[in-house]
Amino acid sequence: MNSIFEDAQKRLVEVFKHIELTDDVREKLKHPKLSLCVSIPLRMDNGRLKVFTGYRVQFDDTRGPTKGGIRYHPDVSLDEVTSLSFWMTIKCAVMNLPFGGAKGGVSVNPKELSRLELERLSRGYIREIADIIGPKRDIPAPDVYTNATVMGWMADEYAQIKRQQLPGVITGKPVHLNGSLGRDTATGRGALHVLQQWVERNDLRADKMTLAVQGFGNAGYHFSRLAHAAGFKVMAVSDSQGAIFSEEGLDPQKVMNHKEKHKDLRTMLYCDGSVCDLQRYKKLTGHELLGLDVDVLVLAALENQVDKDNVDHIKARHILEIANGPVTSEADVLLEKRGVTVLPDVLANAGGVTVSYFEWVQNIAGFYWDANKVNSRLEKTMVREAKSVFDLSHDKKISLRTAAYLQGVKRIAGAITQQGTHEYFQNE
Ligand code: GLU
């Protein structure tokens, strides 16, 4: 398989065509600042010892402490974590948050662990990386298959190591453990603000638009629920097991209630009373969901879902990237040629890290906001940065992805050049 990081870097080639940059910036954006690979010994419930591999990569901290989630997934690798840390660097700059980018992960299938094993693994991971994180240095958060509970254990472990309460070391914590209201819904909510801005700008109508959502985790679920409430018709949703479709549109809340009860979306087909009485569902494969003829295909699962091999199968007019890196750079070019609009990850899924920023601010101030304040600040930030990306794309006649990167790279380049560059020191 090709390197995800190499593919991620390819996007910069196009971006660099539209901005005057010194070589210092290009050089700096090629290399992660710090990559840590750790072995985490875990005492399993049956008494045996198993060792898991974990990573934390801090890509660039020129604009502030590094920020980014931790994922638990069997496919986690150094290459993947490095790419994700690079995307976080761009994302924080696109949103003008005072952070650099980082990412972490453990190569593990969390579904195979008991809750106690998961807690021990989470604490063990923090013990291994404790020396390089901190509220003023590197601030983790949730990502794929980690959640608020996991963040709570991690913050507690860090407090025990440092012998003081430092809640700003990690965001996405439970609300009663110094988390922020609104952090759990922030990624989905932020993505909806970006989509709504696009809809408004192009004189489209939400109540006439259909969606298919790949991925029904935290972000995909909250997005679907809020989009449904805002009038969009959610035709299909999928999780790692399969997909369901309804001609009349689904109610994402009911789908989630079912999923929580049965741990599987597919069983909705044969399902019990209340849910199935109301609607009829059709079973689809994940591949079929990607090819649905809808207005917006929402990618809220993992990276590399649309690539050069399946891009022709896509019929949607728009792609909303809630996952990180779900469309490869090759597929991107082909989609652009076909006139498919991609609302890019570094903007569309940035609601999560934006409210993480608010959580960090609240932790440091020791003063907590109500949900209205969090949600209205989130909306303001998403709308401001989305509008500016859309304007840049329009003015320069470039894709939304290139425009978003351009916006981020400009800010990173500003920070790097203001520290002094080749030209500055040579003319001395
Ligand atoms: N994991 C999320 C992301 O990819 C959130 C990161 C954060 O809140 O720091 O944006």
PDB file of C-alpha atoms in Angstrom, residues 44-329:
ATOM      1  CA  MET A  44      -5.256  -9.021  30.412  1.00  0.00           C
ATOM      2  CA  ASP A  45      -8.201 -10.144  32.542  1.00  0.00           C
ATOM      3  CA  ASN A  46      -7.040 -13.758  32.231  1.00  0.00           C
ATOM      4  CA  GLY A  47      -3.708 -12.840  33.809  1.00  0.00           C
ATOM      5  CA  ARG A  48      -1.613 -12.989  30.623  1.00  0.00           C
ATOM      6  CA  LEU A  49       0.565 -10.101  29.552  1.00  0.00           C
ATOM      7  CA  LYS A  50       0.105  -8.605  26.082  1.00  0.00           C
ATOM      8  CA  VAL A  51       2.124  -5.754  24.630  1.00  0.00           C
ATOM      9  CA  PHE A  52       0.453  -3.191  22.339  1.00  0.00           C
ATOM     10  CA  THR A  53       2.161  -0.627  20.131  1.00  0.00           C
ATOM     11  CA  GLY A  54       1.228   3.041  20.491  1.00  0.00           C
ATOM     12  CA  TYR A  55       2.307   6.255  18.808  1.00  0.00           C
ATOM     13  CA  ARG A  56       2.244   9.994  19.375  1.00  0.00           C
ATOM     14  CA  VAL A  57       3.404  12.288  16.594  1.00  0.00           C
ATOM     15  CA  GLN A  58       3.722  16.054  17.036  1.00  0.00           C
ATOM     16  CA  PHE A  59       3.912  17.486  13.574  1.00  0.00           C
ATOM     17  CA  ASP A  60       4.461  21.212  14.009  1.00  0.00           C
ATOM     18  CA  ASP A  61       4.216  23.535  16.999  1.00  0.00           C
ATOM     19  CA  THR A  62       5.137  26.877  15.451  1.00  0.00           C
ATOM     20  CA  ARG A  63       1.646  28.289  16.089  1.00  0.00           C
ATOM     21  CA  GLY A  64       1.169  26.851  19.591  1.00  0.00           C
ATOM     22  CA  PRO A  65       1.034  23.626  21.611  1.00  0.00           C
ATOM     23  CA  THR A  66       0.223  20.639  19.430  1.00  0.00           C
ATOM     24  CA  LYS A  67      -3.330  19.290  19.402  1.00  0.00           C
ATOM     25  CA  GLY A  68      -4.993  16.149  18.126  1.00  0.00           C
ATOM     26  CA  GLY A  69      -6.860  12.994  19.018  1.00  0.00           C
ATOM     27  CA  ILE A  70      -5.923   9.449  19.946  1.00  0.00           C
ATOM     28  CA  ARG A  71      -7.396   6.540  18.018  1.00  0.00           C
ATOM     29  CA  TYR A  72      -7.706   2.882  18.888  1.00  0.00           C
ATOM     30  CA  HIS A  73      -7.827   0.762  15.762  1.00  0.00           C
ATOM     31  CA  PRO A  74      -6.093  -2.390  14.508  1.00  0.00           C
ATOM     32  CA  ASP A  75      -4.798  -0.514  11.422  1.00  0.00           C
ATOM     33  CA  VAL A  76      -3.085   2.278  13.372  1.00  0.00           C
ATOM     34  CA  SER A  77       0.479   2.701  12.114  1.00  0.00           C
ATOM     35  CA  LEU A  78       3.179   5.337  12.334  1.00  0.00           C
ATOM     36  CA  ASP A  79       2.428   6.338   8.739  1.00  0.00           C
ATOM     37  CA  GLU A  80      -1.260   6.871   9.502  1.00  0.00           C
ATOM     38  CA  VAL A  81      -0.629   8.778  12.735  1.00  0.00           C
ATOM     39  CA  THR A  82       1.921  11.000  10.986  1.00  0.00           C
ATOM     40  CA  SER A  83      -0.586  11.884   8.246  1.00  0.00           C
ATOM     41  CA  LEU A  84      -3.262  12.598  10.819  1.00  0.00           C
ATOM     42  CA  SER A  85      -0.867  14.861  12.737  1.00  0.00           C
ATOM     43  CA  PHE A  86      -0.127  16.729   9.523  1.00  0.00           C
ATOM     44  CA  TRP A  87      -3.865  17.189   8.864  1.00  0.00           C
ATOM     45  CA  MET A  88      -4.322  18.450  12.422  1.00  0.00           C
ATOM     46  CA  THR A  89      -1.609  21.056  11.813  1.00  0.00           C
ATOM     47  CA  ILE A  90      -3.444  22.293   8.728  1.00  0.00           C
ATOM     48  CA  LYS A  91      -6.854  22.063  10.418  1.00  0.00           C
ATOM     49  CA  CYS A  92      -5.928  24.123  13.482  1.00  0.00           C
ATOM     50  CA  ALA A  93      -4.511  26.783  11.164  1.00  0.00           C
ATOM     51  CA  VAL A  94      -7.591  26.732   8.882  1.00  0.00           C
ATOM     52  CA  MET A  95      -9.680  27.480  11.971  1.00  0.00           C
ATOM     53  CA  ASN A  96      -7.149  29.996  13.315  1.00  0.00           C
ATOM     54  CA  LEU A  97      -6.859  28.140  16.627  1.00  0.00           C
ATOM     55  CA  PRO A  98      -3.609  28.850  18.513  1.00  0.00           C
ATOM     56  CA  PHE A  99      -2.433  25.241  18.148  1.00  0.00           C
ATOM     57  CA  GLY A 100      -0.086  23.145  16.089  1.00  0.00           C
ATOM     58  CA  GLY A 101      -1.005  19.588  15.102  1.00  0.00           C
ATOM     59  CA  ALA A 102      -0.437  16.151  16.623  1.00  0.00           C
ATOM     60  CA  LYS A 103      -2.051  12.737  16.668  1.00  0.00           C
ATOM     61  CA  GLY A 104      -1.796   9.539  18.636  1.00  0.00           C
ATOM     62  CA  GLY A 105      -2.983   5.998  18.352  1.00  0.00           C
ATOM     63  CA  VAL A 106      -2.752   2.454  19.605  1.00  0.00           C
ATOM     64  CA  SER A 107      -2.814  -0.506  17.275  1.00  0.00           C
ATOM     65  CA  VAL A 108      -5.574  -2.499  18.954  1.00  0.00           C
ATOM     66  CA  ASN A 109      -9.091  -3.725  18.313  1.00  0.00           C
ATOM     67  CA  PRO A 110     -10.873  -2.149  21.306  1.00  0.00           C
ATOM     68  CA  LYS A 111     -13.931  -4.326  20.705  1.00  0.00           C
ATOM     69  CA  GLU A 112     -11.858  -7.330  21.791  1.00  0.00           C
ATOM     70  CA  LEU A 113     -10.991  -5.798  25.179  1.00  0.00           C
ATOM     71  CA  SER A 114     -13.072  -5.756  28.348  1.00  0.00           C
ATOM     72  CA  ARG A 115     -13.776  -2.377  29.918  1.00  0.00           C
ATOM     73  CA  LEU A 116     -11.175  -2.979  32.603  1.00  0.00           C
ATOM     74  CA  GLU A 117      -8.592  -3.931  29.981  1.00  0.00           C
ATOM     75  CA  LEU A 118      -9.472  -0.773  28.052  1.00  0.00           C
ATOM     76  CA  GLU A 119      -8.983   1.345  31.156  1.00  0.00           C
ATOM     77  CA  ARG A 120      -5.598  -0.245  31.903  1.00  0.00           C
ATOM     78  CA  LEU A 121      -4.521   0.216  28.269  1.00  0.00           C
ATOM     79  CA  SER A 122      -5.559   3.899  28.275  1.00  0.00           C
ATOM     80  CA  ARG A 123      -3.693   4.580  31.506  1.00  0.00           C
ATOM     81  CA  GLY A 124      -0.682   2.604  30.240  1.00  0.00           C
ATOM     82  CA  TYR A 125      -0.573   4.641  27.030  1.00  0.00           C
ATOM     83  CA  ILE A 126      -0.547   7.901  29.003  1.00  0.00           C
ATOM     84  CA  ARG A 127       2.259   6.623  31.250  1.00  0.00           C
ATOM     85  CA  GLU A 128       4.345   5.946  28.144  1.00  0.00           C
ATOM     86  CA  ILE A 129       3.781   9.360  26.522  1.00  0.00           C
ATOM     87  CA  ALA A 130       3.461  11.510  29.686  1.00  0.00           C
ATOM     88  CA  ASP A 131       6.860  13.141  29.182  1.00  0.00           C
ATOM     89  CA  ILE A 132       5.922  14.736  25.872  1.00  0.00           C
ATOM     90  CA  ILE A 133       2.354  15.904  26.554  1.00  0.00           C
ATOM     91  CA  GLY A 134       1.006  18.684  28.786  1.00  0.00           C
ATOM     92  CA  PRO A 135      -1.460  21.620  28.705  1.00  0.00           C
ATOM     93  CA  LYS A 136       1.218  23.912  27.262  1.00  0.00           C
ATOM     94  CA  ARG A 137       2.897  21.305  25.065  1.00  0.00           C
ATOM     95  CA  ASP A 138       0.668  18.702  23.445  1.00  0.00           C
ATOM     96  CA  ILE A 139      -3.029  18.156  24.168  1.00  0.00           C
ATOM     97  CA  PRO A 140      -4.693  14.872  23.124  1.00  0.00           C
ATOM     98  CA  ALA A 141      -8.445  14.343  22.550  1.00  0.00           C
ATOM     99  CA  PRO A 142     -10.811  11.595  21.339  1.00  0.00           C
ATOM    100  CA  ASP A 143     -10.706  10.139  17.842  1.00  0.00           C
ATOM    101  CA  VAL A 144     -11.864   6.882  16.219  1.00  0.00           C
ATOM    102  CA  TYR A 145     -13.004   4.360  18.909  1.00  0.00           C
ATOM    103  CA  THR A 146     -12.011   6.521  21.873  1.00  0.00           C
ATOM    104  CA  ASN A 147     -14.508   8.622  23.818  1.00  0.00           C
ATOM    105  CA  ALA A 148     -15.059  10.884  26.813  1.00  0.00           C
ATOM    106  CA  THR A 149     -14.686   8.027  29.308  1.00  0.00           C
ATOM    107  CA  VAL A 150     -11.286   7.121  27.852  1.00  0.00           C
ATOM    108  CA  MET A 151     -10.240  10.801  28.038  1.00  0.00           C
ATOM    109  CA  GLY A 152     -11.358  10.917  31.695  1.00  0.00           C
ATOM    110  CA  TRP A 153      -9.101   7.933  32.549  1.00  0.00           C
ATOM    111  CA  MET A 154      -6.217   9.491  30.668  1.00  0.00           C
ATOM    112  CA  ALA A 155      -6.567  12.888  32.407  1.00  0.00           C
ATOM    113  CA  ASP A 156      -6.728  11.109  35.764  1.00  0.00           C
ATOM    114  CA  GLU A 157      -3.591   9.079  35.007  1.00  0.00           C
ATOM    115  CA  TYR A 158      -1.750  12.244  34.001  1.00  0.00           C
ATOM    116  CA  ALA A 159      -2.864  13.969  37.239  1.00  0.00           C
ATOM    117  CA  GLN A 160      -1.524  11.016  39.237  1.00  0.00           C
ATOM    118  CA  ILE A 161       1.830  11.089  37.440  1.00  0.00           C
ATOM    119  CA  LYS A 162       2.237  14.862  37.867  1.00  0.00           C
ATOM    120  CA  ARG A 163       0.691  14.901  41.353  1.00  0.00           C
ATOM    121  CA  GLN A 164      -1.511  17.838  40.429  1.00  0.00           C
ATOM    122  CA  GLN A 165      -4.769  18.445  38.595  1.00  0.00           C
ATOM    123  CA  LEU A 166      -4.016  19.601  35.055  1.00  0.00           C
ATOM    124  CA  PRO A 167      -7.316  19.138  33.193  1.00  0.00           C
ATOM    125  CA  GLY A 168      -6.033  21.166  30.213  1.00  0.00           C
ATOM    126  CA  VAL A 169      -3.753  18.261  29.257  1.00  0.00           C
ATOM    127  CA  ILE A 170      -6.576  16.539  27.415  1.00  0.00           C
ATOM    128  CA  THR A 171      -9.901  17.583  25.898  1.00  0.00           C
ATOM    129  CA  GLY A 172     -13.120  15.741  25.185  1.00  0.00           C
ATOM    130  CA  LYS A 173     -13.382  14.725  28.849  1.00  0.00           C
ATOM    131  CA  PRO A 174     -16.728  13.867  30.504  1.00  0.00           C
ATOM    132  CA  VAL A 175     -18.582  17.035  31.568  1.00  0.00           C
ATOM    133  CA  HIS A 176     -18.399  16.180  35.258  1.00  0.00           C
ATOM    134  CA  LEU A 177     -14.635  15.723  34.953  1.00  0.00           C
ATOM    135  CA  ASN A 178     -13.905  19.235  33.658  1.00  0.00           C
ATOM    136  CA  GLY A 179     -15.078  18.544  30.112  1.00  0.00           C
ATOM    137  CA  SER A 180     -16.955  21.128  28.066  1.00  0.00           C
ATOM    138  CA  LEU A 181     -20.646  21.095  27.326  1.00  0.00           C
ATOM    139  CA  GLY A 182     -21.176  20.618  23.609  1.00  0.00           C
ATOM    140  CA  ARG A 183     -17.879  18.815  22.915  1.00  0.00           C
ATOM    141  CA  ASP A 184     -19.602  15.482  22.174  1.00  0.00           C
ATOM    142  CA  THR A 185     -21.815  16.970  19.444  1.00  0.00           C
ATOM    143  CA  ALA A 186     -19.254  19.483  18.144  1.00  0.00           C
ATOM    144  CA  THR A 187     -17.840  17.602  15.141  1.00  0.00           C
ATOM    145  CA  GLY A 188     -21.279  16.787  13.732  1.00  0.00           C
ATOM    146  CA  ARG A 189     -22.629  20.254  14.515  1.00  0.00           C
ATOM    147  CA  GLY A 190     -19.635  21.963  12.937  1.00  0.00           C
ATOM    148  CA  ALA A 191     -19.956  19.860   9.769  1.00  0.00           C
ATOM    149  CA  LEU A 192     -23.617  20.839   9.500  1.00  0.00           C
ATOM    150  CA  HIS A 193     -22.717  24.552   9.769  1.00  0.00           C
ATOM    151  CA  VAL A 194     -20.263  24.128   6.882  1.00  0.00           C
ATOM    152  CA  LEU A 195     -22.828  22.286   4.762  1.00  0.00           C
ATOM    153  CA  GLN A 196     -25.513  24.872   5.541  1.00  0.00           C
ATOM    154  CA  GLN A 197     -23.195  27.715   4.563  1.00  0.00           C
ATOM    155  CA  TRP A 198     -22.564  25.990   1.254  1.00  0.00           C
ATOM    156  CA  VAL A 199     -26.283  25.369   0.708  1.00  0.00           C
ATOM    157  CA  GLU A 200     -27.110  28.998   1.434  1.00  0.00           C
ATOM    158  CA  ARG A 201     -24.360  30.346  -0.778  1.00  0.00           C
ATOM    159  CA  ASN A 202     -25.449  28.249  -3.740  1.00  0.00           C
ATOM    160  CA  ASP A 203     -29.179  28.937  -3.353  1.00  0.00           C
ATOM    161  CA  LEU A 204     -29.887  25.295  -2.628  1.00  0.00           C
ATOM    162  CA  ARG A 205     -32.615  24.135  -0.264  1.00  0.00           C
ATOM    163  CA  ALA A 206     -31.981  21.791   2.631  1.00  0.00           C
ATOM    164  CA  ASP A 207     -35.502  20.372   2.508  1.00  0.00           C
ATOM    165  CA  LYS A 208     -34.950  19.316  -1.079  1.00  0.00           C
ATOM    166  CA  MET A 209     -31.607  17.623  -0.438  1.00  0.00           C
ATOM    167  CA  THR A 210     -30.857  13.966   0.207  1.00  0.00           C
ATOM    168  CA  LEU A 211     -27.906  12.566   2.174  1.00  0.00           C
ATOM    169  CA  ALA A 212     -26.149   9.205   2.566  1.00  0.00           C
ATOM    170  CA  VAL A 213     -23.888   8.866   5.590  1.00  0.00           C
ATOM    171  CA  GLN A 214     -20.975   6.435   5.752  1.00  0.00           C
ATOM    172  CA  GLY A 215     -20.030   5.930   9.405  1.00  0.00           C
ATOM    173  CA  PHE A 216     -22.405   6.079  12.356  1.00  0.00           C
ATOM    174  CA  GLY A 217     -19.945   6.790  15.167  1.00  0.00           C
ATOM    175  CA  ASN A 218     -20.057   9.914  17.319  1.00  0.00           C
ATOM    176  CA  ALA A 219     -19.567  12.398  14.459  1.00  0.00           C
ATOM    177  CA  GLY A 220     -21.723  10.604  11.861  1.00  0.00           C
ATOM    178  CA  TYR A 221     -24.575  10.075  14.288  1.00  0.00           C
ATOM    179  CA  HIS A 222     -24.752  13.627  15.658  1.00  0.00           C
ATOM    180  CA  PHE A 223     -24.371  15.073  12.179  1.00  0.00           C
ATOM    181  CA  SER A 224     -27.229  12.892  10.833  1.00  0.00           C
ATOM    182  CA  ARG A 225     -29.475  13.713  13.768  1.00  0.00           C
ATOM    183  CA  LEU A 226     -28.934  17.462  13.442  1.00  0.00           C
ATOM    184  CA  ALA A 227     -29.138  17.394   9.628  1.00  0.00           C
ATOM    185  CA  HIS A 228     -32.451  15.509   9.832  1.00  0.00           C
ATOM    186  CA  ALA A 229     -33.749  18.146  12.270  1.00  0.00           C
ATOM    187  CA  ALA A 230     -32.588  20.890   9.870  1.00  0.00           C
ATOM    188  CA  GLY A 231     -34.699  19.410   7.070  1.00  0.00           C
ATOM    189  CA  PHE A 232     -32.229  17.301   5.068  1.00  0.00           C
ATOM    190  CA  LYS A 233     -33.459  13.837   4.126  1.00  0.00           C
ATOM    191  CA  VAL A 234     -31.096  11.129   5.412  1.00  0.00           C
ATOM    192  CA  MET A 235     -31.602   8.263   2.963  1.00  0.00           C
ATOM    193  CA  ALA A 236     -28.983   5.828   4.246  1.00  0.00           C
ATOM    194  CA  VAL A 237     -26.459   5.264   7.004  1.00  0.00           C
ATOM    195  CA  SER A 238     -23.777   2.630   7.439  1.00  0.00           C
ATOM    196  CA  ASP A 239     -21.449   1.327  10.115  1.00  0.00           C
ATOM    197  CA  SER A 240     -18.607  -1.180   9.898  1.00  0.00           C
ATOM    198  CA  GLN A 241     -21.116  -4.056   9.654  1.00  0.00           C
ATOM    199  CA  GLY A 242     -23.326  -2.814   6.815  1.00  0.00           C
ATOM    200  CA  ALA A 243     -25.766  -0.151   5.657  1.00  0.00           C
ATOM    201  CA  ILE A 244     -29.493   0.552   5.707  1.00  0.00           C
ATOM    202  CA  PHE A 245     -31.558   2.609   3.287  1.00  0.00           C
ATOM    203  CA  SER A 246     -35.040   4.037   3.315  1.00  0.00           C
ATOM    204  CA  GLU A 247     -36.774   5.641   0.341  1.00  0.00           C
ATOM    205  CA  GLU A 248     -38.806   7.889   2.695  1.00  0.00           C
ATOM    206  CA  GLY A 249     -35.734   8.879   4.714  1.00  0.00           C
ATOM    207  CA  LEU A 250     -34.494   7.615   8.079  1.00  0.00           C
ATOM    208  CA  ASP A 251     -34.808   9.101  11.536  1.00  0.00           C
ATOM    209  CA  PRO A 252     -31.187   8.915  12.786  1.00  0.00           C
ATOM    210  CA  GLN A 253     -32.253   9.041  16.426  1.00  0.00           C
ATOM    211  CA  LYS A 254     -34.365   5.918  15.995  1.00  0.00           C
ATOM    212  CA  VAL A 255     -31.533   4.208  14.157  1.00  0.00           C
ATOM    213  CA  MET A 256     -29.193   5.003  17.061  1.00  0.00           C
ATOM    214  CA  ASN A 257     -31.690   3.775  19.644  1.00  0.00           C
ATOM    215  CA  HIS A 258     -31.830   0.518  17.739  1.00  0.00           C
ATOM    216  CA  LYS A 259     -28.071   0.292  17.309  1.00  0.00           C
ATOM    217  CA  GLU A 260     -27.502   0.841  21.023  1.00  0.00           C
ATOM    218  CA  LYS A 261     -29.907  -1.927  21.835  1.00  0.00           C
ATOM    219  CA  HIS A 262     -28.770  -4.473  19.242  1.00  0.00           C
ATOM    220  CA  LYS A 263     -25.195  -3.332  18.478  1.00  0.00           C
ATOM    221  CA  ASP A 264     -25.914  -3.775  14.776  1.00  0.00           C
ATOM    222  CA  LEU A 265     -27.639  -1.648  12.144  1.00  0.00           C
ATOM    223  CA  ARG A 266     -28.466  -4.563   9.863  1.00  0.00           C
ATOM    224  CA  THR A 267     -30.875  -6.109  12.323  1.00  0.00           C
ATOM    225  CA  MET A 268     -33.174  -3.146  11.661  1.00  0.00           C
ATOM    226  CA  LEU A 269     -34.348  -5.149   8.679  1.00  0.00           C
ATOM    227  CA  TYR A 270     -35.966  -7.806  10.765  1.00  0.00           C
ATOM    228  CA  CYS A 271     -36.362  -5.646  13.768  1.00  0.00           C
ATOM    229  CA  ASP A 272     -38.671  -5.332  16.626  1.00  0.00           C
ATOM    230  CA  GLY A 273     -41.890  -3.380  16.937  1.00  0.00           C
ATOM    231  CA  SER A 274     -41.677   0.326  17.294  1.00  0.00           C
ATOM    232  CA  VAL A 275     -38.906   1.186  14.874  1.00  0.00           C
ATOM    233  CA  CYS A 276     -39.817  -1.113  12.002  1.00  0.00           C
ATOM    234  CA  ASP A 277     -43.501  -0.437  12.234  1.00  0.00           C
ATOM    235  CA  LEU A 278     -42.862   3.087  11.158  1.00  0.00           C
ATOM    236  CA  GLN A 279     -40.492   2.633   8.272  1.00  0.00           C
ATOM    237  CA  ARG A 280     -39.247   0.018   5.903  1.00  0.00           C
ATOM    238  CA  TYR A 281     -35.511  -0.370   5.518  1.00  0.00           C
ATOM    239  CA  LYS A 282     -33.514  -1.911   2.750  1.00  0.00           C
ATOM    240  CA  LYS A 283     -30.188  -3.543   3.431  1.00  0.00           C
ATOM    241  CA  LEU A 284     -27.223  -2.264   1.449  1.00  0.00           C
ATOM    242  CA  THR A 285     -23.535  -3.070   1.354  1.00  0.00           C
ATOM    243  CA  GLY A 286     -21.099  -0.329   2.253  1.00  0.00           C
ATOM    244  CA  HIS A 287     -20.101  -0.166  -1.406  1.00  0.00           C
ATOM    245  CA  GLU A 288     -23.727   0.347  -2.494  1.00  0.00           C
ATOM    246  CA  LEU A 289     -24.106   3.203  -0.020  1.00  0.00           C
ATOM    247  CA  LEU A 290     -21.121   4.977  -1.569  1.00  0.00           C
ATOM    248  CA  GLY A 291     -22.771   4.760  -4.993  1.00  0.00           C
ATOM    249  CA  LEU A 292     -26.200   6.129  -4.018  1.00  0.00           C
ATOM    250  CA  ASP A 293     -27.627   8.880  -6.190  1.00  0.00           C
ATOM    251  CA  VAL A 294     -27.929  11.505  -3.442  1.00  0.00           C
ATOM    252  CA  ASP A 295     -27.123  15.193  -3.214  1.00  0.00           C
ATOM    253  CA  VAL A 296     -24.529  14.769  -0.484  1.00  0.00           C
ATOM    254  CA  LEU A 297     -22.391  11.768   0.332  1.00  0.00           C
ATOM    255  CA  VAL A 298     -21.176  12.203   3.903  1.00  0.00           C
ATOM    256  CA  LEU A 299     -17.960  10.326   4.685  1.00  0.00           C
ATOM    257  CA  ALA A 300     -17.728   9.920   8.443  1.00  0.00           C
ATOM    258  CA  ALA A 301     -15.754   6.679   8.822  1.00  0.00           C
ATOM    259  CA  LEU A 302     -12.034   6.336   8.046  1.00  0.00           C
ATOM    260  CA  GLU A 303      -9.431   7.526   5.554  1.00  0.00           C
ATOM    261  CA  ASN A 304      -9.028   6.260   1.957  1.00  0.00           C
ATOM    262  CA  GLN A 305     -12.678   5.355   1.364  1.00  0.00           C
ATOM    263  CA  VAL A 306     -12.915   6.950  -2.076  1.00  0.00           C
ATOM    264  CA  ASP A 307      -9.908   6.194  -4.250  1.00  0.00           C
ATOM    265  CA  LYS A 308      -9.108   5.930  -7.946  1.00  0.00           C
ATOM    266  CA  ASP A 309     -10.640   2.421  -8.106  1.00  0.00           C
ATOM    267  CA  ASN A 310     -14.121   3.297  -6.813  1.00  0.00           C
ATOM    268  CA  VAL A 311     -14.386   6.990  -7.682  1.00  0.00           C
ATOM    269  CA  ASP A 312     -16.437   6.307 -10.844  1.00  0.00           C
ATOM    270  CA  HIS A 313     -19.016   4.600  -8.682  1.00  0.00           C
ATOM    271  CA  ILE A 314     -19.798   7.870  -6.826  1.00  0.00           C
ATOM    272  CA  LYS A 315     -22.991   9.576  -8.049  1.00  0.00           C
ATOM    273  CA  ALA A 316     -23.417  12.239  -5.356  1.00  0.00           C
ATOM    274  CA  ARG A 317     -23.064  15.919  -6.349  1.00  0.00           C
ATOM    275  CA  HIS A 318     -21.290  16.823  -3.107  1.00  0.00           C
ATOM    276  CA  ILE A 319     -19.023  15.040  -0.654  1.00  0.00           C
ATOM    277  CA  LEU A 320     -18.881  16.189   2.960  1.00  0.00           C
ATOM    278  CA  GLU A 321     -15.726  14.873   4.639  1.00  0.00           C
ATOM    279  CA  ILE A 322     -16.354  14.340   8.339  1.00  0.00           C
ATOM    280  CA  ALA A 323     -13.648  11.661   8.613  1.00  0.00           C
ATOM    281  CA  ASN A 324     -10.024  12.652   8.187  1.00  0.00           C
ATOM    282  CA  GLY A 325      -8.652  11.906   4.727  1.00  0.00           C
ATOM    283  CA  PRO A 326     -11.562   9.844   3.326  1.00  0.00           C
ATOM    284  CA  VAL A 327     -10.791  10.827  -0.308  1.00  0.00           C
ATOM    285  CA  THR A 328      -7.338  10.099  -1.758  1.00  0.00           C
ATOM    286  CA  SER A 329      -5.482  12.784  -3.714  1.00  0.00           C
TER     287      SER A 329
END
